[in-house]
Coordinates of N, CA and C in Angstrom, one line a residue:
M1 N 0.8 -1.2 0.0 CA 0.0 0.0 0.0 C 0.9 1.3 0.0
D2 N 2.0 1.2 0.7 CA 2.9 2.3 0.7 C 3.4 2.8 -0.7
A3 N 3.5 1.8 -1.6 CA 4.0 2.2 -2.9 C 2.8 2.8 -3.7
L4 N 1.6 2.3 -3.5 CA 0.4 2.8 -4.2 C -0.1 4.2 -3.8
L5 N 0.0 4.5 -2.6 CA -0.6 5.8 -2.1 C 0.0 7.0 -2.8
P6 N 1.3 7.2 -3.0 CA 1.7 8.4 -3.7 C 1.4 8.4 -5.2
L7 N 1.2 7.2 -5.8 CA 0.8 7.1 -7.2 C -0.6 7.4 -7.5
C8 N -1.4 7.6 -6.4 CA -2.8 7.9 -6.6 C -3.0 9.4 -7.1
L9 N -1.9 10.2 -7.1 CA -2.0 11.5 -7.6 C -1.0 11.7 -8.7
D10 N -0.6 10.6 -9.3 CA 0.4 10.7 -10.4 C -0.2 11.5 -11.6
A11 N 0.7 12.0 -12.4 CA 0.3 12.8 -13.6 C -0.2 11.9 -14.7
V12 N 0.2 10.7 -14.7 CA -0.3 9.7 -15.8 C -1.6 9.1 -15.3
L13 N -2.6 9.3 -16.2 CA -3.9 8.8 -15.8 C -3.9 7.3 -15.5
E14 N -3.3 6.5 -16.3 CA -3.3 5.0 -16.1 C -2.7 4.6 -14.8
V15 N -1.6 5.3 -14.5 CA -0.9 5.0 -13.2 C -1.8 5.4 -12.0
R16 N -2.4 6.6 -12.1 CA -3.3 7.1 -11.1 C -4.5 6.2 -10.9
H17 N -5.1 5.8 -12.0 CA -6.3 5.0 -11.9 C -6.0 3.6 -11.3
G18 N -4.9 3.0 -11.8 CA -4.5 1.7 -11.2 C -4.2 1.8 -9.8
A19 N -3.5 2.8 -9.3 CA -3.2 3.0 -7.9 C -4.4 3.1 -7.0
V20 N -5.4 3.9 -7.5 CA -6.6 4.1 -6.7 C -7.4 2.8 -6.6
V21 N -7.5 2.1 -7.7 CA -8.2 0.8 -7.8 C -7.5 -0.2 -6.9
G22 N -6.1 -0.2 -7.0 CA -5.3 -1.1 -6.2 C -5.6 -0.9 -4.7
V23 N -5.6 0.3 -4.2 CA -5.9 0.6 -2.8 C -7.3 0.2 -2.5
A24 N -8.2 0.4 -3.4 CA -9.6 0.0 -3.1 C -9.7 -1.6 -3.0
E25 N -8.9 -2.3 -3.7 CA -8.9 -3.8 -3.6 C -8.2 -4.2 -2.4
L26 N -7.1 -3.5 -2.0 CA -6.3 -3.9 -0.9 C -7.1 -3.8 0.5
L27 N -7.8 -2.7 0.6 CA -8.5 -2.4 1.9 C -9.3 -3.6 2.5
P28 N -10.3 -4.1 1.7 CA -11.0 -5.2 2.2 C -10.2 -6.5 2.3
A29 N -9.3 -6.7 1.4 CA -8.5 -7.9 1.4 C -7.6 -8.0 2.6
L30 N -7.0 -6.9 3.0 CA -6.2 -6.9 4.2 C -7.0 -7.1 5.5
Q31 N -8.2 -6.5 5.5 CA -9.1 -6.7 6.6 C -9.5 -8.1 6.7
Q32 N -9.9 -8.7 5.6 CA -10.3 -10.1 5.6 C -9.2 -11.0 6.0
A33 N -8.0 -10.7 5.7 CA -6.8 -11.5 6.0 C -6.4 -11.3 7.5
G34 N -7.0 -10.3 8.1 CA -6.6 -10.0 9.5 C -5.4 -9.2 9.7
V35 N -4.9 -8.6 8.6 CA -3.7 -7.8 8.7 C -4.1 -6.4 9.2
A36 N -3.4 -5.9 10.2 CA -3.6 -4.6 10.8 C -3.0 -3.6 9.9
V37 N -3.7 -2.5 9.6 CA -3.2 -1.4 8.8 C -3.0 -0.2 9.8
S38 N -1.9 0.4 9.8 CA -1.6 1.5 10.8 C -2.6 2.6 10.6
Q39 N -2.8 3.4 11.6 CA -3.7 4.5 11.6 C -3.1 5.6 10.6
E40 N -1.8 5.7 10.5 CA -1.2 6.7 9.6 C -1.6 6.3 8.1
R41 N -1.5 5.0 7.8 CA -1.9 4.6 6.4 C -3.4 4.8 6.2
L42 N -4.2 4.5 7.2 CA -5.6 4.7 7.0 C -6.0 6.2 6.9
D43 N -5.3 7.1 7.6 CA -5.5 8.5 7.4 C -5.1 9.0 6.0
K44 N -4.0 8.4 5.4 CA -3.6 8.7 4.1 C -4.7 8.2 3.1
V45 N -5.2 7.1 3.3 CA -6.3 6.5 2.4 C -7.5 7.5 2.5
A46 N -7.9 7.8 3.7 CA -9.1 8.7 3.9 C -8.8 10.1 3.3
G47 N -7.6 10.5 3.2 CA -7.3 11.8 2.6 C -7.2 11.8 1.1
L48 N -7.3 10.6 0.5 CA -7.2 10.5 -1.0 C -8.3 11.2 -1.7
V49 N -9.5 11.0 -1.3 CA -10.7 11.6 -2.0 C -10.6 13.2 -2.0
P50 N -10.3 13.8 -0.9 CA -10.2 15.3 -0.9 C -8.9 15.7 -1.7
A51 N -7.9 14.9 -1.7 CA -6.6 15.3 -2.4 C -6.9 15.2 -3.9
I52 N -7.6 14.1 -4.4 CA -7.9 14.0 -5.8 C -8.8 15.1 -6.2
D53 N -9.8 15.5 -5.4 CA -10.7 16.6 -5.7 C -9.9 17.9 -5.8
K54 N -9.0 18.1 -4.8 CA -8.2 19.4 -4.8 C -7.4 19.5 -6.0
A55 N -6.8 18.4 -6.5 CA -6.0 18.4 -7.7 C -6.8 18.4 -9.0
R56 N -8.1 18.4 -8.8 CA -9.0 18.5 -10.0 C -8.8 17.4 -11.0
L57 N -8.6 16.2 -10.4 CA -8.4 15.0 -11.3 C -9.7 14.4 -11.8
Y58 N -10.8 14.9 -11.4 CA -12.1 14.5 -11.9 C -12.4 15.1 -13.3
R59 N -11.7 16.1 -13.6 CA -11.9 17.0 -14.8 C -11.0 16.6 -16.0
G60 N -11.4 17.0 -17.1 CA -10.6 16.8 -18.3 C -10.5 15.4 -18.7
K61 N -9.4 15.1 -19.4 CA -9.1 13.8 -19.9 C -9.0 12.8 -18.8
G62 N -9.8 11.8 -18.8 CA -9.8 10.7 -17.8 C -10.6 11.0 -16.6
G63 N -11.4 12.1 -16.6 CA -12.2 12.4 -15.4 C -13.2 11.3 -15.1
E64 N -13.8 10.8 -16.1 CA -14.8 9.8 -15.9 C -14.1 8.5 -15.3
V65 N -13.0 8.2 -15.8 CA -12.2 7.0 -15.4 C -11.8 7.2 -13.9
M66 N -11.4 8.4 -13.5 CA -11.1 8.6 -12.1 C -12.3 8.6 -11.2
R67 N -13.4 9.1 -11.7 CA -14.6 9.0 -10.9 C -15.0 7.6 -10.6
E68 N -14.9 6.7 -11.6 CA -15.1 5.3 -11.4 C -14.2 4.7 -10.3
A69 N -12.9 5.0 -10.4 CA -11.9 4.5 -9.5 C -12.2 5.0 -8.1
V70 N -12.5 6.3 -8.0 CA -12.7 6.8 -6.6 C -14.0 6.3 -6.0
S71 N -15.0 6.0 -6.9 CA -16.3 5.4 -6.4 C -16.0 4.0 -5.8
K72 N -15.1 3.3 -6.5 CA -14.7 2.0 -6.0 C -14.0 2.1 -4.6
L73 N -13.1 3.1 -4.5 CA -12.4 3.4 -3.3 C -13.3 3.8 -2.2
V74 N -14.3 4.6 -2.4 CA -15.3 5.0 -1.4 C -16.1 3.8 -0.9
G75 N -16.4 2.9 -1.9 CA -17.1 1.7 -1.5 C -16.3 0.8 -0.6
A76 N -15.0 0.7 -0.9 CA -14.1 -0.1 -0.1 C -13.9 0.5 1.3
M77 N -13.8 1.8 1.3 CA -13.6 2.5 2.6 C -14.9 2.3 3.5
S78 N -16.0 2.3 2.9 CA -17.3 2.0 3.6 C -17.3 0.6 4.1
L79 N -16.9 -0.3 3.2 CA -16.9 -1.8 3.6 C -16.1 -2.1 4.8
V80 N -14.9 -1.4 4.9 CA -14.0 -1.7 6.0 C -14.3 -0.8 7.2
G81 N -15.3 0.1 7.1 CA -15.6 1.0 8.2 C -14.6 2.1 8.5
L82 N -14.0 2.6 7.5 CA -12.9 3.6 7.7 C -13.6 4.9 8.2
Q83 N -13.1 5.4 9.3 CA -13.6 6.6 9.9 C -13.1 7.8 9.1
L84 N -14.0 8.8 8.8 CA -13.6 10.0 8.1 C -13.8 11.2 9.0
S85 N -12.9 12.2 8.8 CA -13.2 13.5 9.5 C -14.4 14.2 8.8
K86 N -14.9 15.2 9.4 CA -16.0 15.9 8.8 C -15.7 16.5 7.4
V87 N -14.5 17.0 7.3 CA -14.0 17.6 6.0 C -13.9 16.5 5.0
Q88 N -13.4 15.3 5.4 CA -13.3 14.2 4.4 C -14.6 13.7 4.1
A89 N -15.5 13.6 5.0 CA -16.9 13.1 4.8 C -17.6 14.0 3.8
G90 N -17.4 15.3 4.0 CA -18.0 16.3 3.1 C -17.6 16.2 1.6
K91 N -16.4 15.7 1.4 CA -15.9 15.5 0.0 C -16.4 14.2 -0.6
V92 N -16.7 13.3 0.3 CA -17.2 12.0 -0.2 C -18.6 12.0 -0.6
T93 N -19.4 12.8 0.2 CA -20.9 12.8 -0.1 C -21.3 13.7 -1.2

């Protein structure tokens, strides 16, 4: 996960999309395997949606592809019960 998190804001659409989908797939898999994820990593995951929004990565070329990937991430975050701050929750809803 540490390798994927910085790639979620990469300039290359395919890298960015793959990293977000990878994180979305890892969250429930790690929970199901009983692997503890540090709070620092969970905070970084929770901060992805606002960071992607702030970087305006939903717009322009690939915006629809990124919206699909982020939707998958939000679903995974919900599935594992990831707690969000009020600011983060406002960006997700």
